[in-house]
Tab-separated table of C-alpha atoms in Angstrom:
chain	number	residue	atom	x	y	z
A	1	MET	CA	80.539	-26.304	6.040
A	2	THR	CA	79.477	-24.824	9.311
A	3	PRO	CA	77.239	-27.625	11.673
A	4	ALA	CA	74.480	-25.473	11.056
A	5	GLN	CA	74.781	-25.417	7.487
A	6	VAL	CA	74.890	-29.365	7.449
A	7	TRP	CA	71.900	-29.215	9.464
A	8	ALA	CA	70.010	-26.990	7.018
A	9	VAL	CA	70.779	-28.942	4.273
A	10	GLY	CA	69.916	-32.288	6.088
A	11	ALA	CA	66.493	-30.523	7.474
A	12	ILE	CA	65.692	-29.168	3.636
A	13	GLY	CA	66.477	-33.102	2.597
A	14	GLY	CA	64.334	-34.584	5.128
A	15	LEU	CA	61.553	-32.232	4.577
A	16	SER	CA	61.285	-32.621	0.816
A	17	ALA	CA	61.589	-36.587	1.570
A	18	VAL	CA	58.282	-36.215	3.574
A	19	LEU	CA	56.840	-34.070	0.933
A	20	ALA	CA	57.425	-36.129	-1.905
A	21	LEU	CA	55.952	-39.058	0.551
A	22	ILE	CA	53.024	-36.980	1.350
A	23	VAL	CA	52.335	-36.357	-2.636
A	24	PHE	CA	53.067	-39.954	-3.417
A	25	VAL	CA	50.377	-41.205	-0.976
A	26	GLY	CA	47.995	-38.434	-2.309
A	27	LEU	CA	48.522	-39.582	-5.836
A	28	ALA	CA	48.305	-43.138	-5.059
A	29	LEU	CA	44.945	-42.341	-3.156
A	30	VAL	CA	43.830	-40.555	-6.259
A	31	VAL	CA	44.323	-43.027	-8.409
A	32	TYR	CA	42.898	-46.035	-6.295
A	33	THR	CA	39.729	-43.807	-6.076
A	34	ALA	CA	39.475	-43.115	-9.582
A	35	VAL	CA	39.884	-46.885	-10.460
A	36	ALA	CA	37.529	-47.901	-7.831
A	37	ARG	CA	34.659	-45.545	-9.252
A	38	LEU	CA	35.501	-46.748	-12.774
A	39	LEU	CA	35.137	-49.943	-11.652
A	40	ASP	CA	31.764	-49.285	-9.796
A	41	LEU	CA	30.402	-47.785	-13.010
A	42	LEU	CA	31.265	-50.691	-15.366
A	43	ASP	CA	29.865	-52.873	-12.626
A	44	ALA	CA	26.497	-50.924	-12.658
A	45	ARG	CA	26.456	-50.538	-16.687
A	46	ARG	CA	26.954	-54.340	-16.919
A	47	HIS	CA	23.942	-54.944	-14.032
A	48	ARG	CA	21.676	-52.493	-16.388
A	49	ARG	CA	22.654	-53.996	-19.583
A	50	ALA	CA	22.002	-57.785	-17.892
A	51	ALA	CA	18.669	-56.511	-16.969
A	52	ARG	CA	17.456	-55.000	-20.227
A	53	GLN	CA	18.785	-57.913	-21.914
A	54	ALA	CA	16.300	-59.986	-19.184
A	55	GLU	CA	13.600	-57.694	-20.235
A	56	GLY	CA	14.205	-58.268	-23.704
A	57	ASP	CA	14.317	-62.113	-23.254
A	58	LEU	CA	11.075	-61.700	-21.201
A	59	ALA	CA	9.274	-59.877	-23.935
A	60	ALA	CA	10.352	-62.139	-26.684
A	61	CYS	CA	9.155	-65.375	-24.680
A	62	GLN	CA	5.697	-63.670	-24.019
A	63	ALA	CA	5.522	-62.732	-27.632
A	64	ILE	CA	5.914	-66.364	-28.612
A	65	HIS	CA	3.646	-67.359	-25.880
A	66	ALA	CA	0.891	-65.312	-27.311
A	67	LEU	CA	1.173	-66.684	-31.103
A	68	PRO	CA	-1.496	-68.269	-32.027
A	69	THR	CA	-1.447	-72.155	-32.268
A	70	HIS	CA	-3.466	-74.358	-34.780
A	71	HIS	CA	-3.959	-78.169	-33.880
A	72	ASP	CA	-6.038	-79.237	-36.505
A	73	LYS	CA	-6.878	-82.812	-35.711
A	74	THR	CA	-7.777	-84.408	-39.249
């Protein structure tokens, strides 16, 4: 091989390595963003569920408190 051919093969190899690294970093960012968004959605869902549960608990306590009580002193 001539020196120009060796240089061309090396340049192609180096550029493909750089391209592979860019693709890898891009995919890593996509996966990271997707996982972070999924965790945020799950956290928001957990908070909404806890709020609904608390409202239900409060409604149950208020209903129990509103029940009539009979204290017969006999």
